[in-house]
Amino acid sequence: MTTVGILGGGQLARMLALSGAPLGLRFLVMDNVADACAGQFAPMVVGDYRDETTLAEFASRVDVATFDFENVPSESAQWLSERVQVFPNPRALATAQDRLAEKTLFQKLGIPVPPFAAIDTREQLDAAIAQIGTPCILKTRRLGYDGKGQFRIKTTADADAAWDALGAQASKVGLILEGFVHFERELSVVAVRGRDGEFRTWPLTENWHVDGVLSASLAPARVDSALAQVAYEHARKLGEALDYVGVFALELFCRDGELLANELAPRVHNSGHWTIEGSETSQFQNHLRAVLGLPLGDTRMVGLACMLNWIGEMPSATPVLAEPGGHWHDYGKLPRAGRKVGHATVRADSAQALATSLQRVGEGLGRQAQVDPVIAALARS
Ligand code: ATP
Ligand code: MG
Ligand code: MG
């Protein structure tokens, strides 16, 4: 009996555990809170990610370890990797945890990025704003997620407010200033790399964010196949450079038909949730296969799929379940503003059928604004 350890017990760990059950896998989740939602399906150890006693107990009970959460302290990942196999490797995790390190790697690999500069002091912020220009975004280098730890600078007059909001973080987690990209669309590549270096991607996904949080994803993205190939090639290079094992996502902006890399998520990704019902093998199943050294499953799609995120509280399931290709995922979390509590995937065999289903779901839930951009994309050729 193989036990997979997962650091972090959120919905990603929960969906990993659910997808691993048919493989006969056991799971052990470590989280710093006892009510983490993966704990409803897997035994847990609860403790701080830096606590050696908790980490030692976790390591002693698992055959291999992976992450649901990219902000596990890199020293803890390193400590664990000296005792048990850890995938992805701690270097890949450390690179993806730091926006400066990841953007530097993108550049080194010839993957275009928005202009950026590391910021340690107020003087550097002023100099970087002058150099990069406005609008731009000041971000924490580490620990940000769902758009947290970011300040949008519209004009140079916003520099004071940006520094008031994030300046104190400069000495703690570091800061980075990035040029604001007026993108036509956001895309992501969800990719998997096996222990033997075998590399696969799922079809390119188009994403819509609201207030910095993912709201909807559509696969395959409505872009031409040459652009998708460029995105897959960027992901392949990254996977090789990091000697990555498992699933990762590369977030991209598309501007004037060109791709700019935003960030790398060293784990299964929200923009890949549609793969559960929309592809031959889900990102969760393939992540487990990769970390266990099993053959990777086919990533081909079955039709088209749209994923809708539920933020804050769960809506009624009925309009989604009433659709022929409607699927429901409730993470079993308590409602809280801004929290990802569940998602739905709507699958169909044609763009027209998917648009019709989404229209009914939008009306049924009173969430037209969430489905409209996806329906508009489906109308594009
Ligand atoms: P995630 O939850 O994806 O990990 P995060 O907190 O790491 O989010 P980003 O992905 O950097 O943050 O930013 C969140 C969203 O804010 C992006 O998906 C995009 O919509 C917008 N955004 C971030 N950086 C830029 C930029 N340089 N130009 C334009 N929009 C941006
Ligand atoms: Mg991120
Ligand atoms: Mg992001």
XYZ file of C-alpha atoms and ligand atoms in Angstrom:
414
model
C 0.000 0.000 0.000
C 1.534 3.318 -1.101
C 0.924 6.439 0.966
C 1.258 9.816 -0.717
C 1.943 12.722 1.644
C 0.544 16.113 0.702
C 1.782 19.321 2.311
C -1.234 21.580 2.487
C -4.774 20.350 2.967
C -6.912 22.593 0.779
C -9.130 21.722 -2.167
C -6.167 20.726 -4.334
C -5.129 18.069 -1.811
C -8.755 17.002 -1.535
C -9.079 16.537 -5.303
C -5.712 14.739 -5.420
C -6.935 12.306 -2.766
C -10.234 11.757 -4.588
C -8.474 11.063 -7.882
C -5.950 8.732 -6.263
C -8.544 6.496 -4.622
C -9.086 4.311 -7.744
C -5.327 3.745 -7.902
C -5.535 2.199 -4.437
C -3.459 4.993 -2.927
C -3.525 6.137 0.671
C -2.928 9.770 1.579
C -1.626 11.701 4.556
C -2.178 15.443 4.611
C -0.215 17.956 6.654
C -1.749 21.338 7.343
C -1.425 24.034 9.970
C -5.184 24.070 10.615
C -7.210 21.079 11.793
C -10.304 21.803 9.678
C -8.508 21.854 6.291
C -10.997 20.477 3.737
C -8.789 17.603 2.503
C -9.044 16.203 6.032
C -12.585 15.081 5.186
C -11.046 12.409 2.924
C -7.572 11.748 4.256
C -5.911 11.402 7.647
C -4.058 14.518 8.727
C -1.156 15.665 10.805
C -1.631 19.193 12.055
C 1.244 21.527 12.809
C 3.369 24.378 11.590
C 5.188 23.678 8.323
C 8.436 24.624 10.072
C 7.910 22.319 13.037
C 10.424 19.464 12.847
C 8.410 17.132 15.085
C 5.344 17.395 12.848
C 7.462 17.131 9.687
C 9.246 14.065 11.089
C 5.948 12.352 11.876
C 4.686 13.180 8.383
C 7.893 11.885 6.742
C 7.814 8.648 8.731
C 4.311 7.802 7.523
C 4.565 8.513 3.762
C 6.329 6.897 0.787
C 6.500 10.050 -1.306
C 5.575 13.683 -0.651
C 4.099 16.459 -2.773
C 2.421 19.852 -2.330
C -1.031 21.343 -2.558
C 0.399 24.648 -1.489
C 3.389 26.419 -3.016
C 4.323 28.447 0.043
C 5.655 25.608 2.162
C 8.948 27.047 3.521
C 11.721 25.918 1.184
C 13.864 24.819 4.172
C 11.039 22.483 5.216
C 10.814 21.061 1.688
C 14.591 20.595 1.715
C 14.537 18.946 5.167
C 11.825 16.558 4.016
C 13.640 15.745 0.776
C 16.580 14.448 2.808
C 14.246 11.872 4.391
C 11.657 10.989 1.752
C 11.239 11.504 -2.001
C 9.675 14.910 -2.669
C 8.177 15.965 -6.028
C 8.463 18.566 -7.422
C 12.013 18.985 -6.140
C 12.706 21.734 -3.571
C 14.685 23.830 -6.091
C 11.706 23.976 -8.455
C 9.469 24.896 -5.529
C 11.875 27.608 -4.335
C 12.087 29.126 -7.830
C 8.319 29.243 -8.261
C 7.877 30.735 -4.770
C 9.808 33.853 -5.687
C 8.486 36.097 -8.457
C 11.979 37.520 -9.009
C 13.616 34.088 -9.359
C 10.886 32.797 -11.661
C 10.913 35.856 -13.944
C 14.721 35.701 -14.085
C 14.470 32.045 -15.149
C 11.818 32.852 -17.782
C 14.194 35.460 -19.256
C 17.133 33.079 -19.208
C 15.077 30.535 -21.156
C 14.032 33.136 -23.733
C 10.431 33.271 -22.500
C 9.211 36.885 -22.853
C 8.116 38.644 -19.631
C 6.709 42.078 -18.768
C 9.421 44.550 -17.653
C 10.254 44.026 -13.949
C 12.608 45.244 -11.234
C 13.435 44.073 -7.715
C 12.517 46.679 -5.111
C 14.150 46.914 -1.681
C 13.823 50.620 -0.908
C 11.531 53.551 -1.571
C 14.241 55.136 -3.776
C 14.375 51.987 -5.912
C 10.597 52.110 -6.290
C 10.735 55.669 -7.662
C 13.585 54.776 -10.011
C 11.794 51.641 -11.235
C 8.505 53.500 -11.829
C 10.428 56.052 -13.885
C 12.092 53.272 -15.872
C 9.141 50.878 -16.354
C 6.488 53.593 -16.624
C 2.864 53.593 -15.502
C 0.586 51.791 -15.111
C 2.539 49.148 -13.217
C 2.001 46.730 -10.328
C 3.975 46.438 -7.108
C 3.853 42.836 -5.829
C 5.325 40.923 -2.932
C 7.959 38.519 -4.260
C 6.771 35.701 -2.016
C 3.571 34.425 -0.380
C 1.057 36.207 -2.657
C -1.937 34.318 -4.038
C -5.359 35.217 -5.475
C -4.064 38.726 -6.182
C -3.139 39.364 -2.516
C -0.007 41.401 -1.804
C -0.365 43.538 -4.930
C -0.833 47.261 -5.462
C -1.713 48.753 -8.834
C 0.081 52.026 -9.563
C -1.881 54.038 -12.108
C 0.230 57.216 -12.027
C 3.447 58.279 -10.283
C 1.224 59.967 -7.671
C 0.289 56.454 -6.422
C 3.867 55.653 -5.366
C 3.308 56.860 -1.779
C 0.145 54.786 -1.388
C 1.880 51.731 -2.861
C 4.785 52.086 -0.446
C 2.388 52.630 2.492
C 0.578 49.427 1.542
C 3.558 47.158 0.821
C 6.793 48.945 1.866
C 6.930 47.086 5.193
C 7.053 43.806 3.239
C 10.278 44.772 1.433
C 12.510 43.453 4.219
C 10.302 40.402 4.896
C 9.245 38.830 1.612
C 10.789 41.232 -0.915
C 9.006 43.309 -3.564
C 8.962 43.395 -7.340
C 7.602 46.055 -9.688
C 6.098 44.823 -12.957
C 4.867 46.705 -15.988
C 1.082 46.460 -16.381
C 0.202 44.388 -19.442
C -2.854 45.502 -21.421
C -3.579 41.956 -22.490
C -6.291 40.762 -24.878
C -6.585 37.575 -22.909
C -5.055 35.441 -20.195
C -4.013 31.889 -20.942
C -2.456 29.040 -19.028
C -0.647 25.886 -19.912
C -1.208 23.026 -17.506
C 1.577 20.523 -18.041
C 2.868 17.314 -16.508
C 6.382 15.898 -16.501
C 7.153 12.341 -15.435
C 10.122 11.062 -13.468
C 11.626 9.894 -16.759
C 11.229 13.345 -18.348
C 8.158 12.485 -20.403
C 6.278 15.730 -20.972
C 2.626 16.353 -21.801
C 0.324 19.345 -21.756
C -3.415 19.678 -21.693
C -4.941 21.925 -24.354
C -4.262 25.616 -23.720
C -6.805 27.203 -21.356
C -8.252 30.725 -21.466
C -8.885 32.368 -18.087
C -10.870 35.288 -16.706
C -10.040 36.887 -13.351
C -12.174 39.180 -11.196
C -10.336 41.249 -8.564
C -7.228 39.123 -9.109
C -9.071 35.823 -8.482
C -9.810 33.251 -11.191
C -13.496 33.383 -12.125
C -13.802 31.201 -15.242
C -11.680 29.006 -17.522
C -12.382 27.705 -21.022
C -10.599 24.869 -22.791
C -9.448 24.666 -25.432
C -8.603 28.394 -25.561
C -9.972 30.072 -28.693
C -6.548 30.882 -30.139
C -4.713 29.594 -33.165
C -2.680 26.461 -32.859
C 0.638 28.209 -33.618
C 0.213 30.358 -30.495
C -0.688 27.302 -28.437
C 2.484 25.575 -29.680
C 4.600 28.511 -28.477
C 2.957 28.240 -25.046
C 3.598 24.461 -24.868
C 7.232 25.009 -25.860
C 7.696 27.568 -23.056
C 6.263 25.058 -20.580
C 8.458 22.236 -21.882
C 11.603 24.364 -21.468
C 10.629 25.276 -17.917
C 9.906 21.682 -16.984
C 13.325 20.636 -18.252
C 15.222 23.525 -16.681
C 13.724 22.776 -13.263
C 13.942 18.987 -13.656
C 10.304 19.164 -12.694
C 8.261 16.090 -11.765
C 4.479 16.444 -11.502
C 1.910 18.933 -12.739
C 2.588 22.662 -13.031
C 0.850 25.603 -14.646
C 2.377 28.478 -16.577
C 0.208 31.616 -16.567
C 0.542 33.777 -19.672
C -0.725 37.112 -20.935
C -1.500 37.392 -24.634
C -0.931 40.916 -25.971
C -0.894 41.773 -29.684
C -0.779 38.066 -30.410
C 2.402 37.659 -28.314
C 2.783 35.681 -25.103
C 4.283 37.143 -21.921
C 4.835 34.891 -18.898
C 3.222 35.953 -15.620
C 3.977 33.166 -13.157
C 4.602 29.486 -12.643
C 2.454 27.506 -10.194
C 4.405 24.440 -8.963
C 1.328 22.273 -8.413
C -2.010 21.292 -9.837
C -3.809 24.484 -10.784
C -7.273 26.005 -10.627
C -7.223 26.573 -14.398
C -6.840 22.794 -14.796
C -9.890 21.750 -12.761
C -11.852 21.236 -15.985
C -9.573 18.266 -16.758
C -11.485 16.135 -14.218
C -14.420 15.715 -16.581
C -13.059 17.358 -19.736
C -10.054 15.216 -20.518
C -9.044 11.599 -20.733
C -6.816 11.937 -17.653
C -7.221 14.718 -15.093
C -4.376 16.900 -13.836
C -4.836 15.313 -10.386
C -4.511 11.753 -11.612
C -1.519 12.618 -13.808
C 0.208 14.453 -10.970
C -0.041 11.317 -8.845
C 1.111 9.111 -11.716
C 4.107 11.426 -12.259
C 5.240 11.529 -8.625
C 4.846 7.742 -8.330
C 6.730 7.020 -11.563
C 3.651 5.443 -13.223
C 2.868 5.855 -16.938
C 1.263 9.228 -17.656
C -2.294 9.250 -18.948
C -3.481 10.821 -22.168
C -4.223 14.544 -21.817
C -6.534 14.799 -24.818
C -9.838 16.581 -24.339
C -13.298 15.222 -24.682
C -15.157 18.134 -26.372
C -14.967 21.595 -24.790
C -15.150 22.507 -21.117
C -15.794 25.583 -19.019
C -14.974 25.805 -15.321
C -16.746 28.338 -13.107
C -15.275 29.136 -9.693
C -17.484 29.653 -6.671
C -16.011 32.305 -4.410
C -17.278 33.139 -0.906
C -20.264 30.787 -0.800
C -21.760 27.957 -2.839
C -24.640 28.812 -5.177
C -27.485 26.376 -5.883
C -26.259 23.244 -7.656
C -29.525 22.675 -9.531
C -28.955 24.767 -12.706
C -25.560 23.125 -13.276
C -26.714 19.590 -12.506
C -29.656 20.085 -14.878
C -27.231 20.478 -17.812
C -26.254 17.369 -19.786
C -22.544 18.086 -19.225
C -22.834 19.784 -15.829
C -20.580 18.686 -12.942
C -20.442 19.966 -9.379
C -17.596 20.264 -6.891
C -18.292 21.453 -3.343
C -15.064 21.596 -1.339
C -16.868 21.248 1.999
C -15.554 24.588 3.270
C -17.311 27.131 5.448
C -18.379 30.237 3.507
C -16.020 33.209 3.790
C -15.602 36.318 1.626
C -13.004 35.798 -1.107
C -12.544 32.091 -0.349
C -12.635 29.467 -3.114
C -15.385 27.139 -1.880
C -16.180 25.095 -4.995
C -16.436 25.027 -8.758
C -18.564 23.675 -11.588
C -17.469 22.270 -14.911
C -19.778 22.341 -17.899
C -18.752 20.127 -20.780
C -20.214 19.931 -24.291
C -19.323 18.573 -27.702
C -19.565 21.865 -29.618
C -18.971 25.557 -28.924
C -22.635 26.232 -29.638
C -23.841 23.594 -27.183
C -21.453 24.831 -24.481
C -22.581 28.444 -24.983
C -26.236 27.355 -24.692
C -25.560 25.426 -21.483
C -23.608 28.342 -19.989
C -26.397 30.759 -20.895
C -28.900 28.614 -18.961
C -26.509 28.261 -15.996
C -25.890 32.033 -15.929
C -29.623 32.735 -15.946
C -30.446 30.004 -13.453
C -27.895 31.289 -10.962
C -28.285 35.003 -11.711
C -24.600 35.051 -12.648
C -24.700 36.336 -16.210
C -21.575 38.449 -15.662
C -19.529 35.347 -14.864
C -20.542 33.375 -17.968
C -20.779 36.252 -20.491
C -17.051 36.559 -21.297
C -16.859 32.798 -21.885
C -19.908 32.866 -24.160
C -18.334 35.785 -26.068
C -15.102 33.797 -26.492
C -17.063 30.789 -27.755
C -18.577 33.012 -30.446
C -15.060 33.860 -31.709
C -13.901 31.620 -34.499
P -2.679 33.234 -8.333
O -3.894 33.026 -7.507
O -2.896 33.021 -9.814
O -1.463 32.554 -7.820
P -1.263 35.683 -7.661
O -1.690 36.314 -6.404
O 0.011 34.935 -7.674
O -2.451 34.813 -8.250
P -0.897 37.055 -10.222
O -1.181 35.846 -11.016
O 0.440 37.675 -10.359
O -1.199 36.889 -8.672
O -1.975 38.179 -10.522
C -3.368 37.914 -10.419
C -4.057 38.516 -11.636
O -3.832 39.963 -11.673
C -3.514 38.018 -12.955
O -4.082 36.779 -13.316
C -3.925 39.173 -13.877
O -5.311 39.139 -14.160
C -3.638 40.385 -13.006
N -2.220 40.806 -13.210
C -1.148 40.420 -12.486
N -0.011 40.954 -12.960
C -0.359 41.708 -14.023
C 0.364 42.527 -14.953
N 1.678 42.692 -14.856
N -0.349 43.152 -15.922
C -1.698 43.021 -16.016
N -2.440 42.272 -15.167
C -1.787 41.629 -14.181
Mg 0.451 32.971 -7.950
Mg -1.589 33.963 -10.994
